[in-house]
Coordinates of C-alpha atoms in Angstrom, one line a residue:
Chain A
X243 CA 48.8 117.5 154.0
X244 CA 49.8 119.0 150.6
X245 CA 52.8 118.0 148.3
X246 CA 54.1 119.8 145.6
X247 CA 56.3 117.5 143.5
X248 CA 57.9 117.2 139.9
X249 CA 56.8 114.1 137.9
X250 CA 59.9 112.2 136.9
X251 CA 58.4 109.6 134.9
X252 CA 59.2 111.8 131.4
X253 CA 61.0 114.5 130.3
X254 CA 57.7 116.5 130.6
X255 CA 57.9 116.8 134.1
X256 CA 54.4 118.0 135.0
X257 CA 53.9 119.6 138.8
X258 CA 52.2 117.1 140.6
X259 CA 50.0 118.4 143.5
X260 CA 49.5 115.4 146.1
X261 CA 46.8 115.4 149.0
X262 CA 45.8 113.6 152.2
X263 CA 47.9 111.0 153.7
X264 CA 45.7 107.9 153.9
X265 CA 47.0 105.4 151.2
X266 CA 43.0 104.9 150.2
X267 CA 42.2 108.9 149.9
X268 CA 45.2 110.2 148.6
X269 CA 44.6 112.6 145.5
X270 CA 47.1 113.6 142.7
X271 CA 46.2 116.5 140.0
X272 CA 48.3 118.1 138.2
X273 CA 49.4 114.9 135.8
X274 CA 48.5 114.5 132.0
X275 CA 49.1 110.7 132.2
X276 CA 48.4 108.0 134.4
X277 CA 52.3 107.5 135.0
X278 CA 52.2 110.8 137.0
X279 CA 49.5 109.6 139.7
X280 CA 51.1 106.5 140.1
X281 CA 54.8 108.7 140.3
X282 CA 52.5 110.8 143.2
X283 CA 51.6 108.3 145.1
X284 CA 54.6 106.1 145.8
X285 CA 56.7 109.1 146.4
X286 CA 54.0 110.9 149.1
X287 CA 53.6 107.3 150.6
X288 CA 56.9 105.6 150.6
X289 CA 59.4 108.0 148.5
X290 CA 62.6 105.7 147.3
X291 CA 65.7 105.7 145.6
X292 CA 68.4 103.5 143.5
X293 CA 71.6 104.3 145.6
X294 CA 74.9 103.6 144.3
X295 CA 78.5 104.1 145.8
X296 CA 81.6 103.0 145.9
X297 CA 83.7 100.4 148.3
X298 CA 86.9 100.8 149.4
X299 CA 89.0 98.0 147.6
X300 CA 92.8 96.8 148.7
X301 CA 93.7 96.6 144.8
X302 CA 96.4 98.0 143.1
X303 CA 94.4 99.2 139.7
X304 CA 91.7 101.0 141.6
X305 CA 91.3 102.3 144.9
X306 CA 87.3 102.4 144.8
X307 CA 84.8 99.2 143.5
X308 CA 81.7 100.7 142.3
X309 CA 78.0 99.2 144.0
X310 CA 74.6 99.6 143.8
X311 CA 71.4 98.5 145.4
X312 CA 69.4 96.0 143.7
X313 CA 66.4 98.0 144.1
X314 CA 65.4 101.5 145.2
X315 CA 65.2 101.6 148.9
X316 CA 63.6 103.9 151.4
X317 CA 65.1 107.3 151.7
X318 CA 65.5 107.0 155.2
X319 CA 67.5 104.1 154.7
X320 CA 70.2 105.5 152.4
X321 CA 72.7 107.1 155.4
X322 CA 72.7 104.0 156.9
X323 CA 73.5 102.1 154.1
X324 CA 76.1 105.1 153.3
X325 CA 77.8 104.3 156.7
X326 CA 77.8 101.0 156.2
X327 CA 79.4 100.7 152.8
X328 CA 82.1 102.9 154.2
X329 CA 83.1 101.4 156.7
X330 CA 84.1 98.4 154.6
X331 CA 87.5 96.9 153.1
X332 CA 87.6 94.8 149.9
X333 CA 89.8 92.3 148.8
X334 CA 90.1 91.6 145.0
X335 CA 89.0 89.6 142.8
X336 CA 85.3 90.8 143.0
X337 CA 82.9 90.5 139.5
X338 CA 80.5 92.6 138.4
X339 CA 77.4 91.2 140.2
X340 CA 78.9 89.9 142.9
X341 CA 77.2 90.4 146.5
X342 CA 78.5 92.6 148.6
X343 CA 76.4 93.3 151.3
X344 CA 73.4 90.2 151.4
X345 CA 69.9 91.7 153.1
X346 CA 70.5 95.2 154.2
X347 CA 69.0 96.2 158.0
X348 CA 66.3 92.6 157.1
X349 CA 65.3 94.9 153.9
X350 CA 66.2 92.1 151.7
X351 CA 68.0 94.8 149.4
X352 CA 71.2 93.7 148.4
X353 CA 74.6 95.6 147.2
X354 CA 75.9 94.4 144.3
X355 CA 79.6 95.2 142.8
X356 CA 78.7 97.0 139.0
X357 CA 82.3 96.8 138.0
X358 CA 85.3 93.3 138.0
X359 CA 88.6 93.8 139.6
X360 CA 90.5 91.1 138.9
X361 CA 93.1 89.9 141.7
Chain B
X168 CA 109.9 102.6 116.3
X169 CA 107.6 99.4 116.2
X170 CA 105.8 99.3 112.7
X171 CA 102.4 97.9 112.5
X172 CA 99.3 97.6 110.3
X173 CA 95.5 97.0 110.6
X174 CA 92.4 97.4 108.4
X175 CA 91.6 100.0 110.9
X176 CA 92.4 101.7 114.0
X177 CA 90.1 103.8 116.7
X178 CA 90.8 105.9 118.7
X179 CA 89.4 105.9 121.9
X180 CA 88.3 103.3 124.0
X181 CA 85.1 103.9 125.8
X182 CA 81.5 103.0 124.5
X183 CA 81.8 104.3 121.3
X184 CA 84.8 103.3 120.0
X185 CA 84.4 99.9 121.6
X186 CA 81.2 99.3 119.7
X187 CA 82.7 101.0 116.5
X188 CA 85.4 98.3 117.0
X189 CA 83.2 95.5 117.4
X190 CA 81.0 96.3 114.7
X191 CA 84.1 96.4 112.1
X192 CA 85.8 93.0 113.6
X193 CA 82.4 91.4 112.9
X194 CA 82.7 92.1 109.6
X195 CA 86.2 90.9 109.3
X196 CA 88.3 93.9 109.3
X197 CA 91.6 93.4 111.2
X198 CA 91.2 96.7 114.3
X199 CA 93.2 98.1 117.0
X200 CA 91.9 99.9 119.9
X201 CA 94.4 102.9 121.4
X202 CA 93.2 104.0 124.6
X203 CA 95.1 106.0 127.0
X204 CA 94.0 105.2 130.0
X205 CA 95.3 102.1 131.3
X206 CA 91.7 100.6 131.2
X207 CA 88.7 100.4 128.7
X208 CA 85.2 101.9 128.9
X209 CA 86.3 105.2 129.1
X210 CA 84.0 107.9 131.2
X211 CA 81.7 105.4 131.7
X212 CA 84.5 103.7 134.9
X213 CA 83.6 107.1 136.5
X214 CA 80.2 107.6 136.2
X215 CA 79.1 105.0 138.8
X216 CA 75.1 106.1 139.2
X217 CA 72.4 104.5 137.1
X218 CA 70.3 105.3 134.0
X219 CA 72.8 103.6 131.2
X220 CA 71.4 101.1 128.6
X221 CA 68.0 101.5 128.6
X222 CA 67.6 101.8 124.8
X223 CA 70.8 99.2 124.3
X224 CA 69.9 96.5 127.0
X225 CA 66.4 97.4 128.0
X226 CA 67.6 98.0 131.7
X227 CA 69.3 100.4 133.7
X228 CA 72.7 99.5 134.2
X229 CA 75.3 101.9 135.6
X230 CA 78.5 102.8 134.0
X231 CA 80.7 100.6 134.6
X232 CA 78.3 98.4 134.0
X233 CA 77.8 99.1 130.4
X234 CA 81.5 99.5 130.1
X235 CA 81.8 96.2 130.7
X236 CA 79.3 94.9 128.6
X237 CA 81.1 96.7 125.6
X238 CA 84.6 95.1 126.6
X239 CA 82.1 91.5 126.8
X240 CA 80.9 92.4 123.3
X241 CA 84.6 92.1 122.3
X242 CA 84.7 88.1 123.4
X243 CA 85.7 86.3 120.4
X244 CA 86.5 88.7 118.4
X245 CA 90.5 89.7 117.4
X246 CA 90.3 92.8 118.2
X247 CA 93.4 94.3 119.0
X248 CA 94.1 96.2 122.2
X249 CA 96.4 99.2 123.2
X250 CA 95.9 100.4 126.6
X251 CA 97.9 103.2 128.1
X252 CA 98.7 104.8 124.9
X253 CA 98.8 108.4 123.8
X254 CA 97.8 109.1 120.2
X255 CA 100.2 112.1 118.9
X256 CA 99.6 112.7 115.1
X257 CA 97.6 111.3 112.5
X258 CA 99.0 112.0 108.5
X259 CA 97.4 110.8 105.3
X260 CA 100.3 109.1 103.1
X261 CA 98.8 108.0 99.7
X262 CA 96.1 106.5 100.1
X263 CA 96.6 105.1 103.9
X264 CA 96.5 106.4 106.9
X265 CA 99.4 106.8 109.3
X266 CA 98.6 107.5 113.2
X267 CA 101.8 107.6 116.2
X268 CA 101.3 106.5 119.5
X269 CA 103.2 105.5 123.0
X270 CA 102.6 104.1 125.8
X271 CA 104.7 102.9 128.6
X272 CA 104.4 99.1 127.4
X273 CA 105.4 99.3 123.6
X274 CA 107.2 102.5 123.5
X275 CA 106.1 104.5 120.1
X276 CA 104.4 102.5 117.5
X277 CA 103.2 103.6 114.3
X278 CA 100.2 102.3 112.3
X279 CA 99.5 102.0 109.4
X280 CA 95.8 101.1 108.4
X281 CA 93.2 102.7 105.7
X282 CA 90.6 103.6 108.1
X283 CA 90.8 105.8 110.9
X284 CA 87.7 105.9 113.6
X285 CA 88.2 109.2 115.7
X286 CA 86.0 108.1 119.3
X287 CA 88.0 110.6 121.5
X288 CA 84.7 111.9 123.7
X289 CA 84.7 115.1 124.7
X290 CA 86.3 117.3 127.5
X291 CA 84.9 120.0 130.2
X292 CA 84.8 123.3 129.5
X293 CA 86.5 124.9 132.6
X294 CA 87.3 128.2 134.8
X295 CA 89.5 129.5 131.2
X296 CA 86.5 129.3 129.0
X297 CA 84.4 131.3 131.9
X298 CA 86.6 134.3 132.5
X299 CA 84.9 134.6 136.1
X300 CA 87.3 137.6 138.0
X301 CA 89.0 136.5 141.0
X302 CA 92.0 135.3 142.8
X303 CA 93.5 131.9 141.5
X304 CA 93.2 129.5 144.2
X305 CA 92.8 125.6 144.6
X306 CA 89.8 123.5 144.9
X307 CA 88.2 124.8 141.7
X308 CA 87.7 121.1 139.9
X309 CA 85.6 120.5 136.7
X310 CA 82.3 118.1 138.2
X311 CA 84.2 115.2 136.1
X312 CA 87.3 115.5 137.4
X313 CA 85.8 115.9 140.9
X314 CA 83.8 112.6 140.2
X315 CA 86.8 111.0 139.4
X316 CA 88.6 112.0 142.1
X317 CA 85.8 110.6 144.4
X318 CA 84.5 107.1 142.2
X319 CA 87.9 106.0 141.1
X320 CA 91.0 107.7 143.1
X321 CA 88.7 107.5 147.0
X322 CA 89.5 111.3 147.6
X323 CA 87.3 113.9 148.9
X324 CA 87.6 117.1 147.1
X325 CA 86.1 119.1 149.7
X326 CA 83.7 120.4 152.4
X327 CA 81.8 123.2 151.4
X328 CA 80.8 122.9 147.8
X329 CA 79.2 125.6 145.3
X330 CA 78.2 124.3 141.7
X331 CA 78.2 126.4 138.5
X332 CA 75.9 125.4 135.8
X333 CA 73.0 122.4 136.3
X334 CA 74.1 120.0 133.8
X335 CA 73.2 116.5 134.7
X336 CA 77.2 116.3 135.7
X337 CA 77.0 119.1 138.0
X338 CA 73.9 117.6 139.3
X339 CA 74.6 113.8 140.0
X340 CA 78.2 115.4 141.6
X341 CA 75.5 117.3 143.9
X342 CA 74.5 114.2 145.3
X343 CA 77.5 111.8 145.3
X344 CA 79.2 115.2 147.3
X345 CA 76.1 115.1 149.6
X346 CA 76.4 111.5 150.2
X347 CA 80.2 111.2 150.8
X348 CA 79.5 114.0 153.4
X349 CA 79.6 117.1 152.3
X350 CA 77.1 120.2 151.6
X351 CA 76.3 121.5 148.6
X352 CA 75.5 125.2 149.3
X353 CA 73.9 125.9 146.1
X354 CA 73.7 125.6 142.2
X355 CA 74.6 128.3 140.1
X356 CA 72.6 128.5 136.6
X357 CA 73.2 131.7 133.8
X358 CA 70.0 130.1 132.8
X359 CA 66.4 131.1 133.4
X360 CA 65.9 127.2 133.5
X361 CA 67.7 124.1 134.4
X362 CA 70.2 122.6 132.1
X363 CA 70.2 119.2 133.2
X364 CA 66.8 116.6 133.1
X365 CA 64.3 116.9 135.4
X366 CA 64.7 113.6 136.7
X367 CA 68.3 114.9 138.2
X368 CA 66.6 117.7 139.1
X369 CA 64.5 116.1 141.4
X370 CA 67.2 113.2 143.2
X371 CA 69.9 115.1 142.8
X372 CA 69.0 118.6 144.3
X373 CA 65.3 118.5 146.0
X374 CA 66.1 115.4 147.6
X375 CA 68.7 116.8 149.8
X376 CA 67.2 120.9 149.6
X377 CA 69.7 121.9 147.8
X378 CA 69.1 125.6 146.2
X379 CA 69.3 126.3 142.6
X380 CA 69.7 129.7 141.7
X381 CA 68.0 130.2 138.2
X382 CA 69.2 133.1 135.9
X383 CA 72.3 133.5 138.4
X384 CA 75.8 134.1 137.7
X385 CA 79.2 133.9 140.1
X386 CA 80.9 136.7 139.3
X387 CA 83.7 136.5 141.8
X388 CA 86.1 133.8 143.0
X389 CA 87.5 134.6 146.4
X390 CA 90.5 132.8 148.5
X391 CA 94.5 133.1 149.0
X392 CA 95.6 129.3 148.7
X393 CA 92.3 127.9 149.1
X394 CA 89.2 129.0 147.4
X395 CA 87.3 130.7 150.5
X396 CA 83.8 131.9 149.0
X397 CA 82.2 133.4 145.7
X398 CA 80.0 135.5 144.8
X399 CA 76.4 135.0 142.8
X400 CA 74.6 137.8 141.3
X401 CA 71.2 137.9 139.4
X402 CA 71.5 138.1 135.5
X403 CA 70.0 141.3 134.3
X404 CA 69.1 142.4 131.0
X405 CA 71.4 145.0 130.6
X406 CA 70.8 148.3 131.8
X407 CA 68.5 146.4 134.4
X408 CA 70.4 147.0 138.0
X409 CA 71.9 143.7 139.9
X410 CA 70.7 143.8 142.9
X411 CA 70.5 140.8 145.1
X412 CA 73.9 140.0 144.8
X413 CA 75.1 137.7 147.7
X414 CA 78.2 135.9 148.7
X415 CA 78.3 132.1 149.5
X416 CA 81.8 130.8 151.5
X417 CA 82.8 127.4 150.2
X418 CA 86.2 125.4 150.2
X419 CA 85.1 123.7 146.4
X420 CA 84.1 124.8 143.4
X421 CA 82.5 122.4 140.6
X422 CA 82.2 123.6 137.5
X423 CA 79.3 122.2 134.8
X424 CA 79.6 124.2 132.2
X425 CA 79.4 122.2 128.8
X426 CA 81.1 119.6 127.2
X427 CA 83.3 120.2 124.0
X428 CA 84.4 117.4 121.6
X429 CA 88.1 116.4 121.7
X430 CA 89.7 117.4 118.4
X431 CA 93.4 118.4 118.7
X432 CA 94.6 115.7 117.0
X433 CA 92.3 115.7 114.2
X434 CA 92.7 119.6 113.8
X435 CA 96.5 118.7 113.2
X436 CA 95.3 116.2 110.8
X437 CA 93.2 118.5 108.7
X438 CA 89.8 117.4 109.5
X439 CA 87.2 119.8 109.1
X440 CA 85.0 120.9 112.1
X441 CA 81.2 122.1 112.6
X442 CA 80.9 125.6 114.2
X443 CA 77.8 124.3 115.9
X444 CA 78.5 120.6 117.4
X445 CA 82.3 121.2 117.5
X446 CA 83.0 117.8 116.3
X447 CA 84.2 117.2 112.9
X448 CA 81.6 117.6 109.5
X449 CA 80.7 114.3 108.7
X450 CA 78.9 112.9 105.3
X451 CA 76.5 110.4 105.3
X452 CA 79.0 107.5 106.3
X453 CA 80.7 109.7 108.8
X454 CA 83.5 110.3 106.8
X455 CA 85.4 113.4 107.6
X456 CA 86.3 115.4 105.6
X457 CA 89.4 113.8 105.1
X458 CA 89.2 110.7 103.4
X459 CA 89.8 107.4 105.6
X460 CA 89.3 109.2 108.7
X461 CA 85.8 108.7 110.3
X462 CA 84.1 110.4 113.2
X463 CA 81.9 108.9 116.2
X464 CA 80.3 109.0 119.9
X465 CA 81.0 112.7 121.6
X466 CA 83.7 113.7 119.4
X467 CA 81.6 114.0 117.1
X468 CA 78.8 115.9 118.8
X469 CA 78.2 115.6 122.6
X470 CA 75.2 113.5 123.4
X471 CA 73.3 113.1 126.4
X472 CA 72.8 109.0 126.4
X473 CA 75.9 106.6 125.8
X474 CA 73.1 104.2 124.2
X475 CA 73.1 107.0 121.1
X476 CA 76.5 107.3 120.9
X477 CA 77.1 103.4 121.0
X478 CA 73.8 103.0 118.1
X479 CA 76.1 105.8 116.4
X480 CA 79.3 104.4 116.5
X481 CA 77.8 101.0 115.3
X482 CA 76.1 102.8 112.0
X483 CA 80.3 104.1 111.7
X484 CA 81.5 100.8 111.5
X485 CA 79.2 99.6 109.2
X486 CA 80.3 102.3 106.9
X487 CA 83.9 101.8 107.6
X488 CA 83.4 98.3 106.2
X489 CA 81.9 99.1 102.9
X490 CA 84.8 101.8 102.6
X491 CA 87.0 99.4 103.3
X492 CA 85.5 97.0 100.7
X493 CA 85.4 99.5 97.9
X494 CA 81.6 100.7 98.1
X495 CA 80.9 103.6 97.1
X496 CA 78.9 106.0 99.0
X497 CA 77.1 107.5 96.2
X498 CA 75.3 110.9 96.2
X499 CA 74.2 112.8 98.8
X500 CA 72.6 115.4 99.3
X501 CA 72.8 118.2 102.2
X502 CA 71.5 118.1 105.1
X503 CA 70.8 121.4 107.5
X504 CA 69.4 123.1 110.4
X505 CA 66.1 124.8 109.7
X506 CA 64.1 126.9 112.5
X507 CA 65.0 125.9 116.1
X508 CA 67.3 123.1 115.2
X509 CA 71.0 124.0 116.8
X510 CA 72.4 121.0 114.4
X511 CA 72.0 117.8 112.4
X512 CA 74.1 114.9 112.6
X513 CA 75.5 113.5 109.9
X514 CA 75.3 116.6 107.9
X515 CA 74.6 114.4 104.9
X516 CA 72.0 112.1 103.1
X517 CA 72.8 109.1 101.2
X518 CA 70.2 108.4 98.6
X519 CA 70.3 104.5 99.0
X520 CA 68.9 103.0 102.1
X521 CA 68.0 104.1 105.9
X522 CA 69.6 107.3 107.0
X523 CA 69.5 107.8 110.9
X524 CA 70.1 111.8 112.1
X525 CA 70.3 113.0 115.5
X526 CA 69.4 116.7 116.2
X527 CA 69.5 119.0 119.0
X528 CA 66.5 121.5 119.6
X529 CA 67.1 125.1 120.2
X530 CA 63.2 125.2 121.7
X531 CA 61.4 124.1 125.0
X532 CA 58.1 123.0 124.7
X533 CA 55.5 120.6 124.4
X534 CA 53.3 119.2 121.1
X535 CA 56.4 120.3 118.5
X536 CA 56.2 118.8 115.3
X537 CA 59.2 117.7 113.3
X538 CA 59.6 118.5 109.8
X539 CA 61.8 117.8 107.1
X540 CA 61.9 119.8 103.5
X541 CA 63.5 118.9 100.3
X542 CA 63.8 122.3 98.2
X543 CA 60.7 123.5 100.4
X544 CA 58.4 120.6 99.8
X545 CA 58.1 118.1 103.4
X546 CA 58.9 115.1 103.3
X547 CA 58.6 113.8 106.8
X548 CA 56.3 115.4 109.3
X549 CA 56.5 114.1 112.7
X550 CA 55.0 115.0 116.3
X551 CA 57.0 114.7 119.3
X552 CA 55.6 114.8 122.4
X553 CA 58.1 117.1 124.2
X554 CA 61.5 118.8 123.2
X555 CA 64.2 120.3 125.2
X556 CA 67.8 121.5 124.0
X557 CA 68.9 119.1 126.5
X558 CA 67.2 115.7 125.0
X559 CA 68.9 114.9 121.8
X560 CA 66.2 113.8 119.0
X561 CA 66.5 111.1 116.5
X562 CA 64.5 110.7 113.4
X563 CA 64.7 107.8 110.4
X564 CA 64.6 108.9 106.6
X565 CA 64.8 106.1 103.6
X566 CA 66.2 107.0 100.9
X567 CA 62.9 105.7 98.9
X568 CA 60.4 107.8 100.6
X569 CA 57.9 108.7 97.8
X570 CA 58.4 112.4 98.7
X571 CA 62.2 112.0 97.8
X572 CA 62.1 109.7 95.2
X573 CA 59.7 111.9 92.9
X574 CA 61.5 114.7 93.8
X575 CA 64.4 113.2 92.0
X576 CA 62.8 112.1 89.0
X577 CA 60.7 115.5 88.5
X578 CA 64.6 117.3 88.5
X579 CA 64.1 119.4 91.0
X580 CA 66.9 122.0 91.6
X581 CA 67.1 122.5 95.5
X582 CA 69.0 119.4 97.2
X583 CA 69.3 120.3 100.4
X584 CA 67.3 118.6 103.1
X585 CA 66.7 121.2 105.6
X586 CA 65.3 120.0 109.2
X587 CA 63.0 121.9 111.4
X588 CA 60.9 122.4 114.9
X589 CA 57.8 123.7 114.8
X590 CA 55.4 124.4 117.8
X591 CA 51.7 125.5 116.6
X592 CA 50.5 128.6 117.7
X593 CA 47.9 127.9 120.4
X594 CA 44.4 128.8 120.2
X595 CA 43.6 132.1 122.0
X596 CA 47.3 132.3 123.3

């Protein structure tokens, strides 16, 4: 199978040509820099992403806390993760940092609040 | 009217004139913050996704993150706050500066201080400065206000969503819209090439398909109460006909169309602005060009990292504090935009110490070299790997460079720096 993808890892942005699917024989060309092979790889084998939302919060300053992931996670993960965050209800005070969801789907990725709301 | 005085007063209180403010309370000047939103960190509180403080903290933080670091960097120091209050007027009275606000809390104060720190950011160019035809419907937002709307008020602006113009804002609304459940029909760029880095490019639009309609244009709006569609049409040089027009039906339009510095109140106040950035003309200590009033972060030219504008407003400061202690800033030379340069920022050279300039490229391309001429002779030649009007440059020039230095002694006439881009023919193109 062939890819055609956009290196990300600098503003260059070569076009990155990726073959085969076997993580031992897979092929990137198209790169000027070793970033972009490694760039071609992970994202043919196991593409992921940082994702960050927001939390509904009972707080009278904000309506929304802002999260993140503490990593990137799968792409097949992230409307699950979606879903989940939405469905949820916060009560102040939360800090910047705090957890807010521990382990997501036994990924070990956790949500983290980026922003304080004080009580 | 409440009466009160400071060293210094910003105004603005999001990265720039947070670190602006730390910077001068540091160094012992007695500042005031006016903001007027009811909390600090400015744009940042909105923009929720990732990619902040690389340069500043050396990790990726998101916005509100490196909000709050910049209120944290205010720990310990007496800075003074003023949330929820509007900045009216600004007038120069002998020597001092005199600046009006109100705010729910303290009703209208006025300041009096000797140095004023304009951080205001910059607004969104919106449907006005298009002049698309069309009915006048709702759900026509700005991308900011829209991520507002959705990061900080919880409300969906809509269903159906077309974007015009692929600024990184436009883009990282593509995908917060996508993932709070609605579809992005489509990207709309004048442009034969995307406005916004490739990076957004990539997560933003390819991740979900999303098309992007290169060297496009909208050229109608359609809808009675609600905006119902629009339609895009291939730009052609003219005489060239436009075929391939379609329409797209949407319930939301998101505009991303450019960012303009904030300057109504220093127009009142006599400050002079640059036809290019938009922001005000600043000399080497980003002094306006009325004395005591200073100029930093987007209001002084838009740029595309809040680590810049924070490294900025923290070189401001520093000048606001030998102002404010009597230095003077000696002489200084010009400083201009040579071949594909749009501008340089600050527009002047002081001929003591390190002088820091940020520049925006007019050129796309890789292997350009950077050059720098005093009356015609270079002083600094540098390669940079890649430049794109989108990625703002930054270059270093001390004041005792040989080049200058000599220059100065030998009496040459010309003293204006003049920056260029340069991309070397290639071989057997």
């Amino acid at each position: 199978m062939k890819k055609d993808l956009i290196c990300i890892s600098c503003p260059i942005g070569c076009r990155l040509t990726v073959e085969g699917e076997n993580p031992e024989k897979i092929s990137v060309s198209g790169n000027r820099c070793p970033r972009g092979e490694i760039y071609g790889r992970e994202e043919a084998l196991a593409p992921s992403r940082m994702v960050t939302a927001t939390v509904a919060i009972e707080s009278e300053k904000l309506a929304r806390l802002p999260v993140k992931t503490d990593r990137p996670i799968g792409r097949e993960h992230i409307p699950s993760l979606l879903n989940q965050l939405y469905a949820l209800e916060l009560v102040p005070p939360v800090y910047c940092g705090d957890i807010i969801l521990d382990d997501f789907a036994e990924s070990g990725v956790r949500i983290l609040a980026t922003r304080t709301i004080e009580a | 009217m409440k009466h009160t005085e400071f060293d210094a007063v910003v105004i603005g209180g999001g990265a720039s004139g947070l670190s602006a403010a730390a910077e001068m309370s540091r160094g012992g000047a007695s500042v005031a913050v006016v903001e007027r939103e009811e909390t600090l960190g400015g744009i940042l509180n909105q923009c929720i996704h990732n990619g902040f403080g690389l340069h500043q903290y050396n990790e990726e933080l998101t916005g509100p993150e490196y909000a709050e670091r910049c209120i944290r960097d205010l720990d310990g120091l007496s800075v003074k706050v003023f949330t929820g209050m509007t900045v009216t007027l600004m007038e120069t009275e002998e020597g001092t500066q005199l600046l009006y606000g109100f705010s729910r809390e303290s009703g209208m104060v006025r300041f009096r201080c000797r140095a004023i720190v304009l951080a205001m950011g910059c607004r969104e160019r919106n449907r006005g400065n298009l002049g698309t035809p069309g009915t006048r419907p709702s759900g026509i937002f700005t991308a900011g206000l829209a991520q507002r709307l959705v990061n900080i008020d919880g409300m969906v602006p809509g269903r159906e969503c077309v974007i015009v113009g692929s600024g990184d804002i436009g883009l990282i609304m593509a995908r917060r819209m996508t993932w709070i459940g609605a579809r992005v029909r489509g990207v709309i760029e004048i442009q034969p090439y995307p406005a916004g880095i490739t990076r957004n490019i990539v997560q933003c639009l390819r991740d979900f398909d999303i098309p992007l309609y290169l060297s496009h244009s909208i050229t109608r709006i359609y809808g009675k109460d609600r905006i119902s569609g629009v339609d895009v049409a291939p730009v052609r040089n003219a005489g060239g006909e436009a075929s391939g027009a379609f329409h797209i039906p949407c319930d939301t339009l998101l505009l991303s169309v450019g960012l303009v510095p904030e300057n109504e109140i220093s127009r009142k106040a006599g400050v002079r602005l640059h036809p290019e950035t938009g922001g005000p003309v600043v000399d080497a200590r980003y002094m306006t060009s009325v004395t005591g009033i200073f100029a930093c972060g987007n209001v002084l030219h838009v740029h595309d990292l809040v680590d810049y504008a924070s490294e900025e407003a923290r070189h401001c400061g520093q000048a606001v504090l030998d102002y404010l202690s009597g230095v003077s800033a000696g002489e200084q030379l010009r400083v201009g935009a040579g071949r594909n340069v749009k501008y340089v920022v600050p527009g002047r050279f002081a001929l003591t110490g390190k002088n820091r300039f940020y520049l925006r490229s007019m050129i796309t391309g890789t292997g350009a070299r950077l050059c720098v001429r005093l009356g015609g002779i270079e002083v600094l030649r540098r390669k940079l790997p890649y430049v794109q009007p989108s990625e703002m440059i930054s270059f270093d020039l001390a004041a005792d460079e040989d080049a200058i230095s000599s220059r100065f002694t030998t009496g040459g006439d010309e003293t204006d720096l003049e920056v260029s881009l340069e991309i070397p023919e290639k071989e057997g193109a």
